[in-house]
Short mmCIF file of C-alpha atoms and ligand atoms in Angstrom, two decimals:
data_model
loop_
_atom_site.label_atom_id
_atom_site.label_comp_id
_atom_site.label_asym_id
_atom_site.label_seq_id
_atom_site.Cartn_x
_atom_site.Cartn_y
_atom_site.Cartn_z
CA MET A 291 131.62 -57.20 -79.40
CA GLY A 292 132.99 -58.27 -82.76
CA VAL A 293 136.20 -56.79 -83.97
CA ALA A 294 136.66 -54.36 -81.14
CA GLY A 295 135.98 -57.18 -78.72
CA SER A 296 139.11 -58.91 -79.82
CA ILE A 297 141.13 -55.93 -78.71
CA TRP A 298 139.61 -55.84 -75.29
CA ALA A 299 140.24 -59.57 -75.05
CA GLY A 300 143.84 -58.94 -75.94
CA LEU A 301 144.13 -56.41 -73.19
CA LEU A 302 142.25 -58.54 -70.71
CA LEU A 303 144.87 -61.22 -71.14
CA GLN A 304 147.31 -58.93 -69.43
CA ALA A 305 145.15 -58.65 -66.36
CA GLY A 306 146.61 -59.39 -62.99
CA TRP A 307 145.85 -58.87 -59.35
CA VAL A 308 146.84 -55.52 -58.05
CA ALA A 309 148.55 -55.19 -54.75
CA LEU A 310 146.78 -52.26 -53.22
CA ALA A 311 148.95 -49.59 -51.75
CA ASP A 312 148.04 -48.81 -48.19
CA LEU A 313 147.48 -45.13 -48.33
CA LEU A 314 144.78 -43.32 -46.47
CA CYS A 315 143.29 -41.17 -49.15
CA LEU A 316 140.12 -39.92 -47.54
CA THR A 317 140.73 -37.80 -44.48
CA ASP A 318 137.60 -39.29 -42.92
CA GLY A 319 138.49 -42.78 -44.09
CA ILE A 320 138.82 -45.78 -41.85
CA ALA A 321 142.33 -46.69 -40.76
CA ARG A 322 143.76 -50.02 -41.78
CA ASP A 323 143.35 -51.78 -38.43
CA SER A 324 139.68 -50.87 -38.21
CA ARG A 325 138.61 -52.06 -41.60
CA ARG A 326 136.32 -55.00 -41.84
CA PHE A 327 136.99 -58.15 -43.75
CA ILE A 328 134.51 -60.65 -45.06
CA PRO A 329 134.39 -64.40 -44.47
CA ASP A 330 135.99 -66.67 -47.02
CA PRO A 331 135.28 -70.17 -45.66
CA ASP A 332 136.63 -71.94 -48.74
CA ASN A 333 139.90 -69.97 -48.60
CA THR A 334 139.50 -69.01 -52.28
CA SER A 335 141.71 -66.03 -51.62
CA HIS A 336 144.47 -68.24 -50.15
CA LEU A 337 144.62 -65.68 -47.36
CA GLY A 338 142.77 -67.70 -44.73
CA ALA A 339 139.22 -67.58 -43.43
CA GLU A 340 138.84 -63.83 -44.00
CA THR A 341 139.82 -61.71 -46.92
CA PRO A 342 139.75 -58.11 -48.04
CA ILE A 343 138.10 -57.25 -51.34
CA ARG A 344 140.40 -57.73 -54.24
CA LEU A 345 140.18 -55.84 -57.47
CA VAL A 346 141.52 -56.84 -60.82
CA LEU A 347 143.66 -54.20 -62.44
CA PHE A 348 143.68 -54.21 -66.20
CA ASP A 349 146.64 -53.09 -68.13
CA TRP A 350 145.54 -49.73 -69.41
CA PRO A 351 145.67 -46.52 -67.46
CA SER A 352 142.01 -45.56 -67.17
CA ALA A 353 141.21 -49.06 -65.98
CA ALA A 354 143.92 -48.54 -63.42
CA VAL A 355 142.28 -45.34 -62.25
CA ALA A 356 138.85 -46.97 -62.07
CA SER A 357 140.14 -49.95 -60.11
CA THR A 358 142.15 -47.73 -57.81
CA LEU A 359 139.20 -45.46 -57.13
CA ALA A 360 137.00 -48.39 -56.24
CA ALA A 361 139.75 -49.83 -54.08
CA ILE A 362 140.25 -46.64 -52.12
CA PHE A 363 136.55 -46.24 -51.42
CA ILE A 364 135.96 -49.81 -50.43
CA ARG A 365 139.00 -49.86 -48.17
CA ALA A 366 138.59 -46.50 -46.58
CA LEU A 367 134.87 -46.61 -46.01
CA GLY A 368 135.03 -49.99 -44.36
CA HIS A 369 133.21 -51.95 -47.03
CA VAL A 370 135.40 -54.92 -47.70
CA ALA A 371 134.85 -58.20 -49.42
CA MET A 372 136.64 -60.69 -51.57
CA ASP A 373 137.58 -61.72 -55.09
CA CYS A 374 135.70 -58.84 -56.43
CA TRP A 375 136.45 -58.10 -60.01
CA MET A 376 136.69 -61.02 -62.37
CA SER A 377 140.25 -61.90 -63.22
CA GLU A 378 140.14 -64.29 -66.11
CA ILE A 379 137.62 -63.27 -68.68
CA LEU A 380 139.71 -64.71 -71.43
CA PHE A 381 136.78 -65.78 -73.53
CA ASN A 382 133.31 -64.77 -74.48
CA PHE A 383 131.59 -63.57 -71.35
CA GLU A 384 128.05 -64.41 -72.39
CA GLN A 385 128.93 -67.99 -73.27
CA PHE A 386 130.72 -68.31 -69.98
CA VAL A 387 127.68 -67.10 -68.05
CA LEU A 388 125.43 -69.57 -69.84
CA ALA A 389 127.79 -72.44 -69.19
CA ASN A 390 128.55 -71.52 -65.56
CA PRO A 391 125.51 -69.84 -64.05
CA ASP A 392 126.65 -70.65 -60.50
CA VAL A 393 130.10 -69.10 -60.61
CA ALA A 394 129.92 -66.57 -63.43
CA PRO A 395 130.57 -62.99 -62.34
CA ILE A 396 127.70 -60.54 -62.28
CA ASP A 397 127.70 -57.57 -64.58
CA LEU A 398 126.90 -54.43 -62.58
CA GLY A 399 126.59 -52.18 -65.58
CA SER A 400 128.72 -49.70 -67.45
CA ILE A 401 131.78 -48.17 -65.88
CA GLY A 402 130.55 -44.81 -67.17
CA TYR A 403 132.18 -44.52 -70.55
CA SER A 404 132.35 -46.72 -73.63
CA GLY A 405 135.36 -48.05 -75.45
CA GLU A 406 136.24 -47.00 -78.95
CA ASN A 407 139.05 -47.46 -81.45
CA ALA A 408 140.13 -44.78 -83.85
CA LEU A 409 143.01 -43.17 -85.63
CA ALA A 410 144.33 -40.16 -83.79
CA VAL A 411 146.28 -37.02 -84.55
CA ARG A 412 148.30 -35.15 -81.96
CA GLY A 413 147.32 -31.67 -80.92
CA SER A 414 150.36 -29.83 -82.28
CA VAL A 415 149.84 -31.26 -85.78
CA ARG A 416 146.12 -30.57 -85.66
CA GLU A 417 146.66 -26.97 -84.56
CA ALA A 418 149.42 -26.30 -87.10
CA ALA A 419 147.19 -27.41 -89.97
CA TYR A 420 144.23 -25.41 -88.74
CA ALA A 421 146.31 -22.29 -88.21
CA SER A 422 147.97 -22.34 -91.60
CA SER A 423 145.11 -23.48 -93.86
CA GLY A 424 141.95 -24.00 -91.83
CA LEU A 425 142.19 -27.74 -92.42
CA ALA A 426 140.46 -29.70 -89.63
CA LEU A 427 142.59 -32.82 -89.23
CA GLU A 428 140.18 -34.34 -86.72
CA PHE A 429 137.73 -34.83 -89.61
CA TYR A 430 138.21 -37.75 -91.99
CA ARG A 431 137.28 -35.82 -95.13
CA SER A 432 140.21 -33.45 -94.62
CA TYR A 433 142.50 -36.33 -95.64
CA ASN A 434 140.94 -36.80 -99.10
CA VAL A 435 144.01 -36.46 -101.32
CA SER A 436 141.96 -35.13 -104.26
CA ALA A 437 140.74 -32.20 -102.22
CA HIS A 438 143.44 -31.43 -99.63
CA ASP A 439 147.12 -31.83 -98.87
CA ALA A 440 146.93 -33.19 -95.32
CA ALA A 441 150.27 -34.98 -95.78
CA ALA A 442 152.00 -31.58 -95.74
CA TYR A 443 151.50 -31.52 -91.95
CA PHE A 444 152.97 -34.96 -91.30
CA ASP A 445 156.36 -36.66 -91.43
CA ARG A 446 157.32 -39.27 -94.04
CA ILE A 447 157.83 -43.03 -93.68
CA SER A 448 161.45 -42.37 -94.66
CA ASP A 449 161.79 -40.47 -91.34
CA LEU A 450 160.97 -43.65 -89.42
CA LYS A 451 163.20 -46.68 -88.84
CA LEU A 452 162.00 -49.73 -90.79
CA SER A 453 163.46 -51.93 -88.05
CA HIS A 454 160.80 -50.58 -85.67
CA PHE A 455 158.10 -52.28 -87.73
CA HIS A 456 157.06 -55.87 -88.23
CA PRO A 457 157.44 -57.30 -91.73
CA CYS A 458 153.99 -57.42 -93.31
CA ASN A 459 154.25 -61.17 -93.84
CA THR A 460 154.63 -61.91 -90.11
CA SER A 461 152.23 -64.82 -89.92
CA SER A 462 150.54 -64.01 -86.60
CA ASN A 463 149.87 -60.39 -87.57
CA GLU A 464 146.67 -58.95 -88.97
CA PHE A 465 148.32 -58.02 -92.27
CA ALA A 466 148.50 -61.79 -92.83
CA ASN A 467 144.90 -62.41 -91.77
CA ASP A 468 143.56 -64.14 -94.88
CA VAL A 469 139.90 -63.54 -94.02
CA GLU A 470 140.34 -59.81 -93.40
CA MET A 471 142.62 -59.27 -96.41
CA ARG A 472 140.00 -60.93 -98.64
CA LEU A 473 137.30 -58.75 -97.12
CA TYR A 474 139.46 -55.73 -97.86
CA GLY A 475 139.71 -56.71 -101.52
CA LYS A 476 136.05 -57.58 -101.73
CA TRP A 477 134.64 -54.36 -100.29
CA THR A 478 137.12 -51.84 -101.70
CA GLY A 479 137.79 -53.57 -105.01
CA ASP A 480 141.47 -52.77 -104.46
CA TRP A 481 142.87 -56.24 -105.09
CA ALA A 482 146.25 -54.64 -105.81
CA GLY A 483 146.43 -53.80 -102.11
CA VAL A 484 146.74 -57.47 -101.17
CA VAL A 485 148.77 -60.40 -102.52
CA GLU A 486 147.86 -64.06 -102.62
CA THR A 487 150.48 -66.37 -101.09
CA ASP A 488 150.61 -70.08 -100.25
CA SER A 489 149.27 -69.27 -96.80
CA GLY A 490 146.47 -66.97 -98.01
CA TYR A 491 146.15 -63.28 -98.74
CA ILE A 492 148.50 -60.81 -97.05
CA ALA A 493 148.80 -57.02 -97.28
CA ASN A 494 150.84 -55.83 -100.23
CA CYS A 495 153.78 -53.91 -98.78
CA PRO A 496 156.28 -52.70 -101.42
CA ASP A 497 159.07 -52.21 -98.85
CA GLY A 498 158.05 -55.25 -96.82
CA HIS A 499 156.94 -53.18 -93.80
CA PHE A 500 154.36 -50.56 -94.79
CA TRP A 501 151.08 -51.13 -96.56
CA ILE A 502 150.44 -48.26 -98.98
CA SER A 503 146.93 -46.99 -99.70
CA PRO A 504 145.83 -46.28 -103.29
CA ALA A 505 145.90 -42.51 -102.65
CA CYS A 506 149.72 -42.43 -102.42
CA ARG A 507 150.72 -45.69 -104.07
CA HIS A 508 152.26 -43.80 -107.00
CA ASN A 509 154.74 -42.09 -104.66
CA THR A 510 155.17 -43.26 -101.07
CA SER A 511 156.78 -39.93 -100.13
CA GLU A 512 153.27 -38.50 -100.27
CA CYS A 513 151.94 -40.93 -97.64
CA ILE A 514 151.06 -40.11 -94.05
CA PRO A 515 152.63 -42.70 -91.72
CA VAL A 516 149.94 -44.57 -89.77
CA LEU A 517 151.24 -46.45 -86.73
CA ALA A 518 149.46 -49.57 -85.55
CA ALA A 519 150.10 -51.46 -82.31
CA GLY A 520 149.90 -55.00 -80.96
CA ASN A 521 149.79 -57.58 -83.71
CA GLY A 522 148.25 -54.95 -85.97
CA TRP A 523 145.01 -54.48 -84.08
CA ILE A 524 142.32 -53.57 -86.66
CA VAL A 525 144.78 -52.56 -89.39
CA TYR A 526 142.27 -54.00 -91.87
CA VAL A 527 139.81 -51.33 -90.68
CA PHE A 528 142.42 -48.61 -91.20
CA MET A 529 143.10 -50.05 -94.67
CA GLN A 530 139.42 -49.82 -95.62
CA TRP A 531 139.07 -46.29 -94.20
CA SER A 532 142.14 -45.17 -96.16
CA THR A 533 140.87 -46.56 -99.42
CA PHE A 534 137.22 -45.51 -99.08
CA TYR A 535 138.12 -41.94 -98.12
CA GLN A 536 141.19 -41.47 -100.34
CA ILE A 537 143.52 -41.03 -97.39
CA PRO A 538 147.21 -41.21 -98.40
CA ALA A 539 148.29 -43.72 -95.76
CA ALA A 540 151.34 -45.90 -95.15
CA ILE A 541 150.34 -48.31 -92.39
CA GLY A 542 153.01 -50.06 -90.32
CA ILE A 543 152.72 -52.36 -87.30
CA SER A 544 155.09 -51.36 -84.49
CA LYS A 545 157.31 -54.14 -83.24
CA THR A 546 157.00 -53.27 -79.58
CA TRP A 547 154.85 -51.13 -77.34
CA ASP A 548 157.89 -48.99 -76.56
CA THR A 549 158.71 -48.22 -80.18
CA PHE A 550 155.04 -47.54 -80.80
CA THR A 551 154.72 -44.95 -78.04
CA ALA A 552 158.15 -43.44 -78.73
CA ASN A 553 157.48 -42.98 -82.45
CA VAL A 554 154.03 -41.55 -81.83
CA ALA A 555 155.57 -39.03 -79.47
CA ALA A 556 158.56 -38.18 -81.68
CA PHE A 557 157.01 -37.98 -85.15
CA ARG A 558 154.06 -36.33 -86.80
CA VAL A 559 152.00 -39.40 -87.63
CA LEU A 560 148.50 -40.79 -87.41
CA PHE A 561 148.25 -43.53 -84.82
CA HIS A 562 145.90 -46.10 -83.37
CA TRP A 563 144.38 -44.93 -80.13
CA TRP A 564 141.50 -46.26 -78.11
CA ILE A 565 139.31 -45.37 -75.20
CA PRO A 566 139.91 -46.14 -72.41
CA ASP A 567 143.62 -45.49 -72.56
CA ALA A 568 145.63 -42.53 -71.32
CA THR A 569 148.95 -43.32 -73.00
CA PHE A 570 148.75 -40.39 -75.38
CA HIS A 571 146.76 -38.02 -73.27
CA HIS A 572 149.78 -35.72 -72.94
CA LEU A 573 149.82 -35.27 -76.73
CA ASP A 574 146.41 -33.56 -76.63
CA ALA A 575 145.36 -35.96 -79.37
CA SER A 576 142.07 -35.98 -81.26
CA MET A 577 140.38 -39.04 -82.64
CA LEU A 578 139.40 -38.84 -86.29
CA GLN A 579 135.66 -38.38 -86.73
CA LEU A 580 134.30 -40.89 -89.24
CA PRO A 581 130.75 -41.55 -90.42
CA ARG A 582 128.64 -43.03 -87.64
CA HIS A 583 129.08 -46.75 -87.01
CA LYS A 584 126.89 -49.03 -89.12
CA ALA A 585 126.58 -52.39 -87.39
CA GLN A 586 125.07 -54.17 -90.37
CA GLU A 587 127.97 -53.20 -92.60
CA TRP A 588 130.54 -54.19 -90.01
CA ALA A 589 128.82 -57.54 -89.55
CA VAL A 590 129.75 -58.44 -93.12
CA GLY A 591 133.26 -57.03 -92.94
CA ASN A 592 132.61 -53.68 -94.56
CA TYR A 593 134.33 -51.22 -92.20
CA ARG A 594 133.81 -47.90 -93.92
CA SER A 595 132.01 -46.43 -90.90
CA ALA A 596 133.42 -45.72 -87.44
CA ASP A 597 134.32 -48.38 -84.90
CA PRO A 598 131.47 -49.51 -82.65
CA GLN A 599 131.36 -48.17 -79.13
CA SER A 600 132.23 -51.05 -76.84
CA TYR A 601 130.48 -51.65 -73.59
CA ILE A 602 132.85 -51.62 -70.62
CA ALA A 603 131.46 -53.42 -67.66
CA LYS A 604 132.07 -53.69 -63.96
CA LEU A 605 132.13 -57.37 -63.10
CA VAL A 606 131.90 -58.73 -59.61
CA ALA A 607 132.19 -62.20 -58.16
CA HIS A 608 128.97 -64.17 -58.03
CA SER A 609 128.98 -64.32 -54.23
CA LEU A 610 129.61 -60.64 -53.58
CA GLY A 611 125.95 -59.68 -53.34
CA SER A 612 125.32 -62.07 -50.46
CA VAL A 613 128.53 -61.51 -48.49
CA ALA A 614 128.96 -57.79 -49.10
CA PRO A 615 125.76 -56.23 -50.40
CA LYS A 616 126.84 -52.69 -49.65
CA VAL A 617 129.97 -53.09 -51.68
CA GLN A 618 127.94 -54.46 -54.52
CA GLU A 619 125.55 -51.55 -54.30
CA PHE A 620 128.43 -49.12 -54.20
CA LEU A 621 129.94 -50.64 -57.32
CA GLU A 622 126.58 -50.57 -59.10
CA ASN A 623 126.45 -46.83 -58.52
CA PHE A 624 130.10 -46.25 -59.38
CA ASP A 625 130.55 -44.49 -62.70
CA LEU A 626 133.32 -42.43 -64.16
CA ASP A 627 133.87 -40.02 -66.96
CA LEU A 628 136.96 -40.18 -69.05
CA GLU A 629 138.66 -37.11 -67.69
CA VAL A 630 139.45 -39.05 -64.56
CA ALA A 631 141.36 -41.50 -66.65
CA ALA A 632 143.88 -38.97 -67.75
CA ALA A 633 147.20 -39.31 -66.03
CA VAL A 634 149.75 -41.18 -63.98
CA PRO A 635 150.63 -41.94 -61.22
CA VAL A 636 147.33 -43.62 -60.78
CA GLU A 637 146.94 -43.38 -57.02
CA ASP A 638 147.56 -39.64 -57.04
CA VAL A 639 145.01 -39.07 -59.78
CA ALA A 640 142.48 -41.25 -58.01
CA CYS A 641 143.04 -39.48 -54.68
CA GLU A 642 142.81 -36.04 -56.20
CA TRP A 643 139.60 -36.98 -57.97
CA ILE A 644 138.09 -38.34 -54.77
CA ARG A 645 138.90 -35.17 -52.83
CA LYS A 646 137.47 -32.92 -55.52
CA ASN A 647 134.32 -34.90 -56.24
CA ARG A 648 132.90 -35.64 -52.84
CA ALA A 649 129.36 -34.62 -53.85
CA ARG A 650 129.42 -37.01 -56.73
CA TRP A 651 130.71 -40.14 -55.08
CA LYS A 652 128.68 -39.64 -51.91
CA LYS A 653 125.72 -40.64 -54.04
CA TRP A 654 127.31 -43.99 -54.79
CA VAL A 655 127.80 -44.92 -51.16
CA PRO A 656 124.83 -46.82 -49.71
CA VAL A 657 123.44 -45.19 -46.58
CA ASP A 658 124.13 -47.10 -43.40
CA THR A 659 120.53 -47.58 -42.40
CA GLN A 660 119.62 -49.41 -45.56
CA CYS A 661 118.99 -53.08 -44.81
CA PHE A 662 120.55 -55.81 -46.86
CA GLY A 663 119.26 -59.04 -45.39
CA CYS A 664 121.20 -58.30 -42.23
CA VAL A 665 124.61 -59.27 -43.55
CA GLY A 666 127.09 -57.08 -41.81
CA VAL A 667 129.43 -55.51 -44.31
C1 LIG B 741 144.60 -70.72 -47.04
O1 LIG B 741 145.40 -71.01 -48.16
C2 LIG B 741 146.79 -70.73 -47.95
C3 LIG B 741 147.52 -70.92 -49.29
O2 LIG B 741 146.93 -71.93 -50.04
C4 LIG B 741 147.33 -71.61 -46.84
O3 LIG B 741 148.72 -71.33 -46.65
C5 LIG B 741 146.55 -71.31 -45.58
O4 LIG B 741 147.00 -72.16 -44.53
C6 LIG B 741 145.05 -71.48 -45.82
N1 LIG B 741 144.35 -71.01 -44.62
C7 LIG B 741 143.32 -71.68 -44.10
C8 LIG B 741 142.72 -71.06 -42.85
O5 LIG B 741 142.93 -72.74 -44.54
C1 LIG B 742 158.69 -62.68 -95.30
O1 LIG B 742 159.32 -62.10 -96.42
C2 LIG B 742 160.75 -62.14 -96.35
C3 LIG B 742 161.31 -61.34 -97.53
O2 LIG B 742 160.67 -61.70 -98.71
C4 LIG B 742 161.20 -63.61 -96.35
O3 LIG B 742 162.60 -63.69 -96.26
C5 LIG B 742 160.56 -64.31 -95.14
O4 LIG B 742 160.86 -65.69 -95.16
C6 LIG B 742 159.04 -64.14 -95.17
N1 LIG B 742 158.48 -64.65 -93.92
C7 LIG B 742 157.36 -65.36 -93.87
C8 LIG B 742 156.90 -65.78 -92.50
O5 LIG B 742 156.74 -65.68 -94.86
C1 LIG B 743 157.24 -37.89 -104.63
O1 LIG B 743 156.68 -36.95 -103.74
C2 LIG B 743 157.65 -36.08 -103.17
C3 LIG B 743 156.93 -35.27 -102.08
O2 LIG B 743 155.80 -34.63 -102.61
C4 LIG B 743 158.27 -35.24 -104.27
O3 LIG B 743 159.25 -34.37 -103.71
C5 LIG B 743 158.92 -36.14 -105.28
O4 LIG B 743 159.40 -35.41 -106.36
C6 LIG B 743 157.90 -37.16 -105.81
N1 LIG B 743 158.58 -38.14 -106.62
C7 LIG B 743 158.17 -38.41 -107.87
C8 LIG B 743 158.94 -39.46 -108.59
O5 LIG B 743 157.20 -37.87 -108.37
C1 LIG B 744 137.43 -36.63 -102.53
O1 LIG B 744 137.47 -35.38 -103.14
C2 LIG B 744 137.12 -35.40 -104.53
C3 LIG B 744 137.38 -34.03 -105.08
O2 LIG B 744 136.73 -33.04 -104.30
C4 LIG B 744 135.68 -35.86 -104.66
O3 LIG B 744 135.31 -35.94 -106.03
C5 LIG B 744 135.54 -37.24 -104.04
O4 LIG B 744 134.19 -37.64 -104.05
C6 LIG B 744 136.02 -37.21 -102.61
N1 LIG B 744 136.01 -38.57 -102.07
C7 LIG B 744 135.28 -38.91 -101.01
C8 LIG B 744 135.36 -40.33 -100.57
O5 LIG B 744 134.58 -38.11 -100.39
#
């Protein structure tokens, strides 16, 4: 999983159990009192000797839609089980499986789309540039400062509040990641973009908050603001992209999720966006197309190609297959495309999708006559 993996791990940390709302979404669904529960002799659910299936809801919207969809089907069609989706994958999954073959969750395959990180541009900015000069801002080469003036379609860092951004020397942030800052210098040759301190290399930020790429270092008013999130998730990748492709970028790490989303919505900026996530769906954003991912380059810290596509799995408890084989089969078949993951509130989106896509999900539901070792669920 590499670099991208660390982001998913960061998001996984926010996982929690979801309390499932008790709505009857399918008109031919099974009412609450008639649903079946599965045995839980060890009381692992803390709910007694029987338990409904429980799904883990991760903290990004498309994951919410996926979990909610699965929950509605399993509830309403009478296939119920327990402790279904793994809740605490806080560390490397493969190592965990090797170390705990008896309890490790089972990977039922892809959820239907892959994860990806990129810089994104909102639709209104993209369309304004294309209408006035034919410049395609969803393509990385359009940002080459020697060939185009992409910055003309964006706001300036002076339009943003410095107080919304972490100082670049914040020790837990990626701008102060000695290993990555050295890799930046090594692969781009731009040693002026980093500074050596007592605690290692950190990003060189003239105003203390924004790292400035070589393409606009002579005049930061010519930079396009690039907004990063979290503790600066993959800013070192954005730094390398900016330098390799002569993008005039001023990269800042937002202090909070709220300031990040508010500034992205209020200003014309480039911003970090990833799949699956629906936060900026309403902005009609496009991800920047970069050269195809080169795993061998990324393995040595050279990030000039696109981010790898991350595998997003459906994980189920080890015991699910024996106590609720139909549920397991259903989840194996379950796959989504990203359009489903588009909006809030989650339950409404999930319900609407279910009603419109009956032909599709019918194929996921195991037929009743199929035999699964005679276990009843
Ligand atoms: C199951 O666990 C809960 C909470 O730990 C406890 O209150 C309950 O009595 C247990 N039920 C059984 C049947 O052991
Ligand atoms: C970051 O830089 C500021 C301004 O130079 C300084 O006051 C602060 O102590 C530094 N913080 C760290 C963690 O190095
Ligand atoms: C910096 O760039 C801005 C925007 O293009 C321009 O108005 C300003 O004159 C430039 N400043 C200098 C010192 O060149
Ligand atoms: C940027 O554009 C200039 C001028 O067209 C060109 O010489 C240079 O190779 C381009 N840089 C990249 C990384 O494509």
